mmCIF file of C-alpha atoms in Angstrom:
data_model
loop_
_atom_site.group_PDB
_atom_site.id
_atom_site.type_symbol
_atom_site.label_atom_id
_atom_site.label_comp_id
_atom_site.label_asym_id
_atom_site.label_seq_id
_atom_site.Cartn_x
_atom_site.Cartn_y
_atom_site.Cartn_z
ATOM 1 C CA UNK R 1 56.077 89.194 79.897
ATOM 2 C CA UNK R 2 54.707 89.296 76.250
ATOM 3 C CA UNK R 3 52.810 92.240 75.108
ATOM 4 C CA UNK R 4 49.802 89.382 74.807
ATOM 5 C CA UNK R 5 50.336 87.899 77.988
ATOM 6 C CA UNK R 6 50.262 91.962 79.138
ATOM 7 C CA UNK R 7 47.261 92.444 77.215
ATOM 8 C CA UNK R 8 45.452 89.401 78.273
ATOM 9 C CA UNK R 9 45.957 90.594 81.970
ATOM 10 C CA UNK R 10 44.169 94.026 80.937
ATOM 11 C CA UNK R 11 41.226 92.319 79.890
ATOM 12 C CA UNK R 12 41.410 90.111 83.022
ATOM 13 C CA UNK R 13 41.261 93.070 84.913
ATOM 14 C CA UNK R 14 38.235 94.958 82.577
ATOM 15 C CA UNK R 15 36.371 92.089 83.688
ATOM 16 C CA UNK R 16 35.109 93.996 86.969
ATOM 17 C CA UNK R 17 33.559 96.305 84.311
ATOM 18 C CA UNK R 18 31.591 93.712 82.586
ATOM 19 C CA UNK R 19 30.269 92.481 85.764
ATOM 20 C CA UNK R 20 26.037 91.872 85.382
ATOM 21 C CA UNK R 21 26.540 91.512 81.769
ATOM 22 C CA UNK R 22 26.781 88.440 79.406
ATOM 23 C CA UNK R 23 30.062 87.252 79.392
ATOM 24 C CA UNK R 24 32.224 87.157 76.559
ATOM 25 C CA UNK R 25 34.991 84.514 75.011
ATOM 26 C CA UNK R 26 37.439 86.680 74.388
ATOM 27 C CA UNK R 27 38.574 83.202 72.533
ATOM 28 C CA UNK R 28 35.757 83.274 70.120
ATOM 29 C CA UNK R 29 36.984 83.693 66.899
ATOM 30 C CA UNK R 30 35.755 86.680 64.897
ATOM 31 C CA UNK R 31 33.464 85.594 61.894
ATOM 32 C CA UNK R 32 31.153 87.562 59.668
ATOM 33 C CA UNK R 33 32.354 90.699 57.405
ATOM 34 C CA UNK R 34 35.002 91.698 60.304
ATOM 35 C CA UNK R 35 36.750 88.193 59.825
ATOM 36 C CA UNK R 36 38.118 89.041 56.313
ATOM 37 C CA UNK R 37 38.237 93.014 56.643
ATOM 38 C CA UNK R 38 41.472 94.515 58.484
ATOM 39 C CA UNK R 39 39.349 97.914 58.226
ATOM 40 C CA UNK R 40 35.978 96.427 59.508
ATOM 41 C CA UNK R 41 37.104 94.835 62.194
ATOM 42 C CA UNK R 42 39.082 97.900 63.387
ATOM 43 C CA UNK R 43 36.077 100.061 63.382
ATOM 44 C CA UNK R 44 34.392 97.300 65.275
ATOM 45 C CA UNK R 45 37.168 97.275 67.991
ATOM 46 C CA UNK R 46 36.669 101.123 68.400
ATOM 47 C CA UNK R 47 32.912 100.842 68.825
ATOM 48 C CA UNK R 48 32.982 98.618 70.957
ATOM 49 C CA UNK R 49 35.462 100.556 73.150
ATOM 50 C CA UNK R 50 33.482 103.731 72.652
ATOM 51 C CA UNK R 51 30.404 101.675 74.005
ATOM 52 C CA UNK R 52 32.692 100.352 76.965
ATOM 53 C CA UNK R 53 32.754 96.681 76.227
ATOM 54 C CA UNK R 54 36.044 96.803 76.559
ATOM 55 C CA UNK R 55 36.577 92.772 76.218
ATOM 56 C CA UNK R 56 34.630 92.822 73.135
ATOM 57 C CA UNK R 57 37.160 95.767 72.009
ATOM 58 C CA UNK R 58 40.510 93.941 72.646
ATOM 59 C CA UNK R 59 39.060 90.775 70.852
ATOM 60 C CA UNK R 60 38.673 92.631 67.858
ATOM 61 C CA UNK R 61 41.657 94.492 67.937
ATOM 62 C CA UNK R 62 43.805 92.091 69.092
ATOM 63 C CA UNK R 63 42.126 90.055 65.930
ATOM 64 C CA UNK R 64 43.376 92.479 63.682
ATOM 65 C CA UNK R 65 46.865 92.312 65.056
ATOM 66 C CA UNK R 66 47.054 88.588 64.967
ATOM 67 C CA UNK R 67 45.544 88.331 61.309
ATOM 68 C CA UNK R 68 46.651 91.536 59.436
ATOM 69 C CA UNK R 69 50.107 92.073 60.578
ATOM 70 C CA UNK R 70 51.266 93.892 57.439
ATOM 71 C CA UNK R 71 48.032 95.744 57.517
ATOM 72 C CA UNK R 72 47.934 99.584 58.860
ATOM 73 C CA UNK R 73 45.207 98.812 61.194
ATOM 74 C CA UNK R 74 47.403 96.134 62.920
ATOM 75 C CA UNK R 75 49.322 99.245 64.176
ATOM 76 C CA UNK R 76 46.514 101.594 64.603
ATOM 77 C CA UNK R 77 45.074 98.115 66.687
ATOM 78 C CA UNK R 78 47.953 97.975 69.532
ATOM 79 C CA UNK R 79 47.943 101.511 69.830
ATOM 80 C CA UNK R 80 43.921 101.598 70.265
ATOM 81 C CA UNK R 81 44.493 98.579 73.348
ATOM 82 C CA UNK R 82 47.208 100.873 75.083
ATOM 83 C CA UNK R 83 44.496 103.748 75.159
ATOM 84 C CA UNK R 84 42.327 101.632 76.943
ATOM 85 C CA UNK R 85 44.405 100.801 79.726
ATOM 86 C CA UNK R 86 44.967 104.564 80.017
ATOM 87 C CA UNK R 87 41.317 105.004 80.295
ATOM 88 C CA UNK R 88 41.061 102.647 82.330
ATOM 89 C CA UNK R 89 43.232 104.109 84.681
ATOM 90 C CA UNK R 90 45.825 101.188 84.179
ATOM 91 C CA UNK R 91 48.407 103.185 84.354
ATOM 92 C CA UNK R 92 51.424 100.424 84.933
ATOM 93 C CA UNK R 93 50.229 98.733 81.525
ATOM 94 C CA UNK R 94 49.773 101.815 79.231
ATOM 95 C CA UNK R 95 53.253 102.827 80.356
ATOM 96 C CA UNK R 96 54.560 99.426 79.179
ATOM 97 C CA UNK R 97 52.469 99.266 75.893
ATOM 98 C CA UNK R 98 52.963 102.486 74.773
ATOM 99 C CA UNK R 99 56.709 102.685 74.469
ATOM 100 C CA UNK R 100 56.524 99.464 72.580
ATOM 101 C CA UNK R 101 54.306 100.635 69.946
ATOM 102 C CA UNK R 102 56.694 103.749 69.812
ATOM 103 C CA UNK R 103 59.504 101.444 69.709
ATOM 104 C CA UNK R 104 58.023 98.958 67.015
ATOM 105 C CA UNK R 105 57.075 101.927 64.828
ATOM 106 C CA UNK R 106 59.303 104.709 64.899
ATOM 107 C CA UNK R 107 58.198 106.573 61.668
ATOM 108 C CA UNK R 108 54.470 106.011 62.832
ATOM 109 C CA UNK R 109 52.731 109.516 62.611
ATOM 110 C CA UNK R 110 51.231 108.820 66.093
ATOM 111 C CA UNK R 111 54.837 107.163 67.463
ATOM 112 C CA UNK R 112 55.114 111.059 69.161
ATOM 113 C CA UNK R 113 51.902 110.761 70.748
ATOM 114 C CA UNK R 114 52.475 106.985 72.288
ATOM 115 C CA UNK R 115 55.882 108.146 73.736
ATOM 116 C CA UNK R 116 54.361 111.281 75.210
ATOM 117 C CA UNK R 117 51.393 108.998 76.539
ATOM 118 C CA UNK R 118 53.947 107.156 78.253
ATOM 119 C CA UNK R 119 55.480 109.498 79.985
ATOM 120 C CA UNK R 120 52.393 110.335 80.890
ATOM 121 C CA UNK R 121 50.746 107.614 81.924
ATOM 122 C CA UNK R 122 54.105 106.994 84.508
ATOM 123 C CA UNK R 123 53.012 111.089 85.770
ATOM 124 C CA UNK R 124 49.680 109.802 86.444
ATOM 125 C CA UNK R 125 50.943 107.249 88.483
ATOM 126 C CA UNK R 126 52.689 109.447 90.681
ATOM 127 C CA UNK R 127 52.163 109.337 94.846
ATOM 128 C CA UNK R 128 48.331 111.158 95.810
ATOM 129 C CA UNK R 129 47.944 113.456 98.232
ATOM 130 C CA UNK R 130 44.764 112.052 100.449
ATOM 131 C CA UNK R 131 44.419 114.026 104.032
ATOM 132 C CA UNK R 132 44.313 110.193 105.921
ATOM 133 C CA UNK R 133 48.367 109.735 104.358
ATOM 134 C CA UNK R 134 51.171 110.982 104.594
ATOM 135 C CA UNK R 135 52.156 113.558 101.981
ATOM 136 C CA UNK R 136 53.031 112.776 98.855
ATOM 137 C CA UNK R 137 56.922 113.691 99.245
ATOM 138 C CA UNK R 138 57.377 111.654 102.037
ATOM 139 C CA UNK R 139 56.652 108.237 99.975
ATOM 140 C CA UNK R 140 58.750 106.865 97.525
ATOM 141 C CA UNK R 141 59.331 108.820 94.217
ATOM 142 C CA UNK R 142 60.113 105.898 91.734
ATOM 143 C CA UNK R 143 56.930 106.619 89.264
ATOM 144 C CA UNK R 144 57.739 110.375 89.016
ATOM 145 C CA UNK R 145 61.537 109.871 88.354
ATOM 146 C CA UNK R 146 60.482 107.210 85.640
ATOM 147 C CA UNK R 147 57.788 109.887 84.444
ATOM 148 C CA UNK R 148 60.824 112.530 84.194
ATOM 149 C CA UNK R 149 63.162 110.269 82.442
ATOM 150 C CA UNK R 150 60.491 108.985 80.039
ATOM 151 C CA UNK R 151 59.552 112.513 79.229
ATOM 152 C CA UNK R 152 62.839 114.204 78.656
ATOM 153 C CA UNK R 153 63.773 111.358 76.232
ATOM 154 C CA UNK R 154 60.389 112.124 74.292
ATOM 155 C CA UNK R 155 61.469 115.948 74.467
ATOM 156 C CA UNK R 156 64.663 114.992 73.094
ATOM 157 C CA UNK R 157 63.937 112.667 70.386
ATOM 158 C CA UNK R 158 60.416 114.628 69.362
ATOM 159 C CA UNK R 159 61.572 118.289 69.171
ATOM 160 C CA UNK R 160 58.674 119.274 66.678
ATOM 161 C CA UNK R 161 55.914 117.275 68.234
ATOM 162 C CA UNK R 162 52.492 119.528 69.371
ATOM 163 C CA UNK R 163 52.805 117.206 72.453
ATOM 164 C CA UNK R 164 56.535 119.126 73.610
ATOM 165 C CA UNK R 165 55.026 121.825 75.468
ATOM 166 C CA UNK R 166 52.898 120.255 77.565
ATOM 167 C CA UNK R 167 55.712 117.738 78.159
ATOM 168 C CA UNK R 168 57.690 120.619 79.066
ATOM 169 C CA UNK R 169 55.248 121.820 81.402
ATOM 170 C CA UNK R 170 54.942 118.024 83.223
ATOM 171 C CA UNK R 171 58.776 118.192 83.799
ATOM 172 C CA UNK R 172 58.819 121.448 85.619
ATOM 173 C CA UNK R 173 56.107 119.731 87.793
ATOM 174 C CA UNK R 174 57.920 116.601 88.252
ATOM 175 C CA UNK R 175 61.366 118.279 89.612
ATOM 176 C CA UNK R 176 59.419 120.587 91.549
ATOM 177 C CA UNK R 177 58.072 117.504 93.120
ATOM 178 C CA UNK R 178 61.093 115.388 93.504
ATOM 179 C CA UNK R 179 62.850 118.621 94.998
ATOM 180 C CA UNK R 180 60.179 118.611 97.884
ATOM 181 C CA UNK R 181 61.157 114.949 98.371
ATOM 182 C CA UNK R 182 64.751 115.656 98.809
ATOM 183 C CA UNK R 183 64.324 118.567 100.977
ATOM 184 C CA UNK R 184 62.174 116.141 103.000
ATOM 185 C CA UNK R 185 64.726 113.318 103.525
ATOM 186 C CA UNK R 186 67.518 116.026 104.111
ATOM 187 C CA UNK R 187 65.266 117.432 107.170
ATOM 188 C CA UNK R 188 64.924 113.488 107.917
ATOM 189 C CA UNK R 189 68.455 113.240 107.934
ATOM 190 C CA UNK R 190 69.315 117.148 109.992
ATOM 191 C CA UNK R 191 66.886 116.174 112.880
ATOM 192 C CA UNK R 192 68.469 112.885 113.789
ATOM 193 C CA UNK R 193 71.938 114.748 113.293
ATOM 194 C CA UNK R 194 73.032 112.435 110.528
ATOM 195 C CA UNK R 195 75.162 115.157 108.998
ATOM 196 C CA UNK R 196 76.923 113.242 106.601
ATOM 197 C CA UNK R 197 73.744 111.963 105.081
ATOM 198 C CA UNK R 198 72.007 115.497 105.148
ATOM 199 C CA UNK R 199 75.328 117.001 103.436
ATOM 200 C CA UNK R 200 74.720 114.492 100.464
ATOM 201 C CA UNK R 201 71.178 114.898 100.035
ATOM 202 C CA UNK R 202 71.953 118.720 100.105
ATOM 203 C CA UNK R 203 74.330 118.904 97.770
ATOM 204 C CA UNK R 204 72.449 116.381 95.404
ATOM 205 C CA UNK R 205 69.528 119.020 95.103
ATOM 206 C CA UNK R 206 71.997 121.869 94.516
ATOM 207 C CA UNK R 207 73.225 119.449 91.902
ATOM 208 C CA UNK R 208 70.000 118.164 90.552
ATOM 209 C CA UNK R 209 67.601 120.990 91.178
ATOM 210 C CA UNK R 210 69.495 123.940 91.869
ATOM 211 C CA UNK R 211 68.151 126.152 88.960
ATOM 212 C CA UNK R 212 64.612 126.003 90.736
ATOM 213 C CA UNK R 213 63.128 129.005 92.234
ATOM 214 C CA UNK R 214 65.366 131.020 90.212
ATOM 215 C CA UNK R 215 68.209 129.585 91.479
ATOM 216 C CA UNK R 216 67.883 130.159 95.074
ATOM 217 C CA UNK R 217 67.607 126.285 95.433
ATOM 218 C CA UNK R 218 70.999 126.067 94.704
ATOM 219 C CA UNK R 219 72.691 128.385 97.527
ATOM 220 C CA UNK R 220 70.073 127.391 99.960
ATOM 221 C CA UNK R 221 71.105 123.851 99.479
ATOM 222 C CA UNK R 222 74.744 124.307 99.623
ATOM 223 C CA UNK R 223 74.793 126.738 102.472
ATOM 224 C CA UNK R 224 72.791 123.956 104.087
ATOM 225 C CA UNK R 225 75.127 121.396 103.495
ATOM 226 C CA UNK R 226 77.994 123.642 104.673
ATOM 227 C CA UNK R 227 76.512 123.850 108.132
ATOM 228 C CA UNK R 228 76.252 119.810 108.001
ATOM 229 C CA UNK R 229 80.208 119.679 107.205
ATOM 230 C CA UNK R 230 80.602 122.469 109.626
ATOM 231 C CA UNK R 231 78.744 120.105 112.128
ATOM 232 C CA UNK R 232 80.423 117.030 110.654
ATOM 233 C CA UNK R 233 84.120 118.815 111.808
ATOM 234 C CA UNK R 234 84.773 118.260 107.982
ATOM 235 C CA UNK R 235 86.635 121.180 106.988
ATOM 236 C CA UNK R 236 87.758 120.327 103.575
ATOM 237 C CA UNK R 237 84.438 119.510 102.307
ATOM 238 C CA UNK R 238 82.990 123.079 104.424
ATOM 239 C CA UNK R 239 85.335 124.890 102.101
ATOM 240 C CA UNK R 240 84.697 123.341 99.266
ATOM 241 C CA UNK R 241 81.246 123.647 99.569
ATOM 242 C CA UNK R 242 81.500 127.320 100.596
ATOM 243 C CA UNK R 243 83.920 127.996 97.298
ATOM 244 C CA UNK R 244 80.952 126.719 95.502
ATOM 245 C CA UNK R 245 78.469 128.982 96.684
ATOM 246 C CA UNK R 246 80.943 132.202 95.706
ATOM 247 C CA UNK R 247 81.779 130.371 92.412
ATOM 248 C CA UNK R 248 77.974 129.338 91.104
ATOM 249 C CA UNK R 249 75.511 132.118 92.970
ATOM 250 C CA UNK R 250 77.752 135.084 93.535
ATOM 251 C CA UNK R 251 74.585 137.344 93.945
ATOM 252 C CA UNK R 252 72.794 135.186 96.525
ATOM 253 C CA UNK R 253 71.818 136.242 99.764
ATOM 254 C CA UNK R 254 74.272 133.578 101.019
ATOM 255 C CA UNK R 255 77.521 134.905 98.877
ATOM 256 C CA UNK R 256 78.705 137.275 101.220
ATOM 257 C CA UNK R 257 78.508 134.643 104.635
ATOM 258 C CA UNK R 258 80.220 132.002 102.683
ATOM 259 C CA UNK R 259 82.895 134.639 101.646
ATOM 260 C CA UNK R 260 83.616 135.778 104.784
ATOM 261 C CA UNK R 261 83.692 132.071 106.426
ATOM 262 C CA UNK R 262 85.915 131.052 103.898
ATOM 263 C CA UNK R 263 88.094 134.349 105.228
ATOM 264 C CA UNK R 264 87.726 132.560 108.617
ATOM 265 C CA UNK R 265 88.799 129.432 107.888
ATOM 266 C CA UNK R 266 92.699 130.367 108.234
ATOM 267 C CA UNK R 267 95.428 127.948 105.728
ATOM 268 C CA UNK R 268 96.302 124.685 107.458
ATOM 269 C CA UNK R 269 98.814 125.058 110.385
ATOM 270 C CA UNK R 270 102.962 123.352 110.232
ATOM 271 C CA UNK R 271 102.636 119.607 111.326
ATOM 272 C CA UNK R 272 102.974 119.367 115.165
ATOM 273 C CA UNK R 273 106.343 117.391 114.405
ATOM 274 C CA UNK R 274 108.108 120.835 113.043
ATOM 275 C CA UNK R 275 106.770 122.802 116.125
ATOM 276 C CA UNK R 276 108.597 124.270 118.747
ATOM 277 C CA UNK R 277 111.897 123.640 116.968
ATOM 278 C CA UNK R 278 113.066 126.577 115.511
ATOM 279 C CA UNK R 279 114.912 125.869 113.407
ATOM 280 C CA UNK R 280 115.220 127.194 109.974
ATOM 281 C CA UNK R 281 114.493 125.170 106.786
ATOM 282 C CA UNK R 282 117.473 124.429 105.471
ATOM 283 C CA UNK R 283 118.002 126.092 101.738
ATOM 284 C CA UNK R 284 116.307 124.044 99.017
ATOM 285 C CA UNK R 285 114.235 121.420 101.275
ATOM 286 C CA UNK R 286 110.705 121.330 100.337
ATOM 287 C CA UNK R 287 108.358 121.964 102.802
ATOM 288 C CA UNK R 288 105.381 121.411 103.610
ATOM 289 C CA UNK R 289 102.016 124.127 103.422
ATOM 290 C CA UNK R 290 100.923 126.117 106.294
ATOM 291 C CA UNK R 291 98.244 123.705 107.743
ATOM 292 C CA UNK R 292 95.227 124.502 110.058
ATOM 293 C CA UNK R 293 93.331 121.325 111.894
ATOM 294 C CA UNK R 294 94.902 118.840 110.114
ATOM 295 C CA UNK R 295 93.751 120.348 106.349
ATOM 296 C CA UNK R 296 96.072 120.811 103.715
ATOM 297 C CA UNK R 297 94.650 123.072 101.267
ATOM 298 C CA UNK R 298 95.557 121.864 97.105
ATOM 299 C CA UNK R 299 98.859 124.116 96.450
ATOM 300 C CA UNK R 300 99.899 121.415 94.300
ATOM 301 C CA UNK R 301 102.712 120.176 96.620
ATOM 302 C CA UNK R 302 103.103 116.734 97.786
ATOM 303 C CA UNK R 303 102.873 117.115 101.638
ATOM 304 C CA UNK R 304 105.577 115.821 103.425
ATOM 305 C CA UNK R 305 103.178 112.576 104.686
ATOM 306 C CA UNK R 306 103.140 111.358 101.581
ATOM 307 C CA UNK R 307 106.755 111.100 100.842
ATOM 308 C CA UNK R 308 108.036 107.390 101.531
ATOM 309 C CA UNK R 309 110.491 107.459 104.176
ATOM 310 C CA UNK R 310 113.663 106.141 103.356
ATOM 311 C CA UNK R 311 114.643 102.206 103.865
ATOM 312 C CA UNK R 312 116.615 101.241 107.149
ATOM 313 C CA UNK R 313 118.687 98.496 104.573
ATOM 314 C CA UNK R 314 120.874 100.740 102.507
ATOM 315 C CA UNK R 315 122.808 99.521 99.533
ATOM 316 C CA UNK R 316 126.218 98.633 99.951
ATOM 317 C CA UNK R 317 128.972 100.615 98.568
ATOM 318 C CA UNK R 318 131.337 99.323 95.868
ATOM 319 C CA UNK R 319 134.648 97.897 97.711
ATOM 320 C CA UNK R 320 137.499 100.596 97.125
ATOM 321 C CA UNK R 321 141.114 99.373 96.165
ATOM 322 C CA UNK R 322 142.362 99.459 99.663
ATOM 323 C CA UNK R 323 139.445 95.911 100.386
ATOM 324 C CA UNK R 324 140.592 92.915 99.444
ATOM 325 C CA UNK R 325 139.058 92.339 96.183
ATOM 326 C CA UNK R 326 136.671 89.072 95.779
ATOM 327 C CA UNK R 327 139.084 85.910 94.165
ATOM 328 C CA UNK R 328 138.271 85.056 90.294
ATOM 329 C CA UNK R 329 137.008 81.336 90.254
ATOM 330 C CA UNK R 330 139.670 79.560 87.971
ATOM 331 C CA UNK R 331 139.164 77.968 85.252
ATOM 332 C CA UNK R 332 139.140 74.057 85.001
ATOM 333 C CA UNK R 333 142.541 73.098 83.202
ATOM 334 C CA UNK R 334 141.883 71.424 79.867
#
């Protein structure tokens, strides 16, 4: 979609605003002292937005785009027409229009505040709370993550702008808010006993949001999702879970349980195929380590599974002197 095929749509949809009033051909070409001044016409746009004719407003701005490209007010124009969807609550089409005037005029002064205003526009967008829904977290998330993206790249590529802090203040909002949403489909998955899916969406948040609530996201999560593997009879990923929680919050209140499970869990037991023999390992074999349910823990060693067994069809031996050696073909006589 073109940005005038986009704008075209806004005014389409002002049109509820202008209802009772004369209407206005947003075709009708722009004569008098705004038809030859870039500034004029400009300053007309803005009035008329400020007066809430907001057709009358994109016809004159979208005049001075079409007419005075090279002209500063051409910018100042497209920027001026994504404001008003944002005022207008048109939130899908100020987040479009916005990164494209950022995008079209990077060294803009004001090409700081259109990417912020994107980012924000996609915040305002985000899931409402109203008592006769469902909660927010419980429907889908897609404006908020596109809010969160938008906005860290504006943090990233404006350091110095006056907009950064209350960028920064929107993100912490937004992963508080996408937190509660994976909490929420983690619960979905833990009370239908769906371990496996409950594990991922547990370790996701430890991964993605762990460093909320002062980190107490993190071990909550992955304790969590070591009960799901625990569940799940997966002890590999239980341990490596648990190794997690010692390694990355060593002074949560779950440390101490997932170092003294990890105690439990005792190295994997022999392979029931060297059991009961008695035997000893003959010098220099390599063998295999101590398993326990079937879980090798990572020694480095190839277990003994791995190793190819040997073929059935073994080469044959060169024939010694005492075998009849193999006849030399002779040679045709010339």
């Amino acid at each position: 979609m073109t940005n005038r095929t986009r704008i075209l749509a806004v005014v389409l949809a002002l049109c509820a605003a202008c209802a009772g009033k004369e209407s206005v051909d947003i075709t009708k070409p722009v004569t008098g002292a705004e038809a030859s001044n870039a500034e004029r016409a400009y300053k007309r746009g803005l009035q008329e937005k400020k007066d809430k004719n907001f057709i009358e407003a994109v016809r004159y701005l979208e005049y001075v785009r079409n007419n005075f490209p090279y002209s500063q007010y051409a910018a100042l124009a497209e920027l001026a027409i994504a404001d008003m969807a944002f005022e207008r609550d048109d939130w899908a089409n100020a987040a479009t229009q916005y990164p494209d005037f950022a995008k079209s005029h990077p060294s803009h002064p004001q090409a700081d505040y259109a990417a912020f205003r994107a980012g924000l526009a996609r915040w305002e967008d985000k899931p409402s709370d109203v008592w006769i829904l469902p909660p927010s977290w419980e429907k889908d998330q897609l404006a908020l993550r596109n809010a969160l993206d938008s906005l860290q790249r504006f943090v990233v590529s404006y350091p110095k702008s006056q907009y950064v802090p209350k960028a920064r203040e929107l993100i912490a909002d937004i992963r508080q808010r996408l937190s509660k949403h994976e909490q929420y489909v983690a619960d979905f998955y833990w009370k239908r006993k769906a371990w496996k899916g409950a594990a991922g969406r547990l370790v996701g948040l430890a991964d993605n949001y762990g460093d909320l609530n002062g980190g107490k996201m993190r071990s909550d999560a992955l304790w969590r999702a070591s009960e799901a593997y625990r569940n799940l009879n997966d002890p590999l990923a239980e341990r490596k879970v648990l190794q997690r929680i010692v390694q990355e919050a060593p002074n949560s209140e779950h440390a101490r349980e997932a170092q003294a499970r990890l105690q439990q869990m005792a190295p994997a037991a022999v392979p029931a195929a060297e059991q009961g023999t008695g035997a000893e390992p003959a010098a220099g074999s390599v063998q295999p380590p101590a398993t326990h349910g079937g879980v090798v823990p990572n020694t480095g060693a190839v277990p003994l599974g791995n190793v190819p067994e040997p073929t059935s069809n073994q080469p044959r031996p060169s024939p010694t002197p005492t075998e009849p050696q193999p006849a030399k073909p002779t040679e045709p006589s010339k």
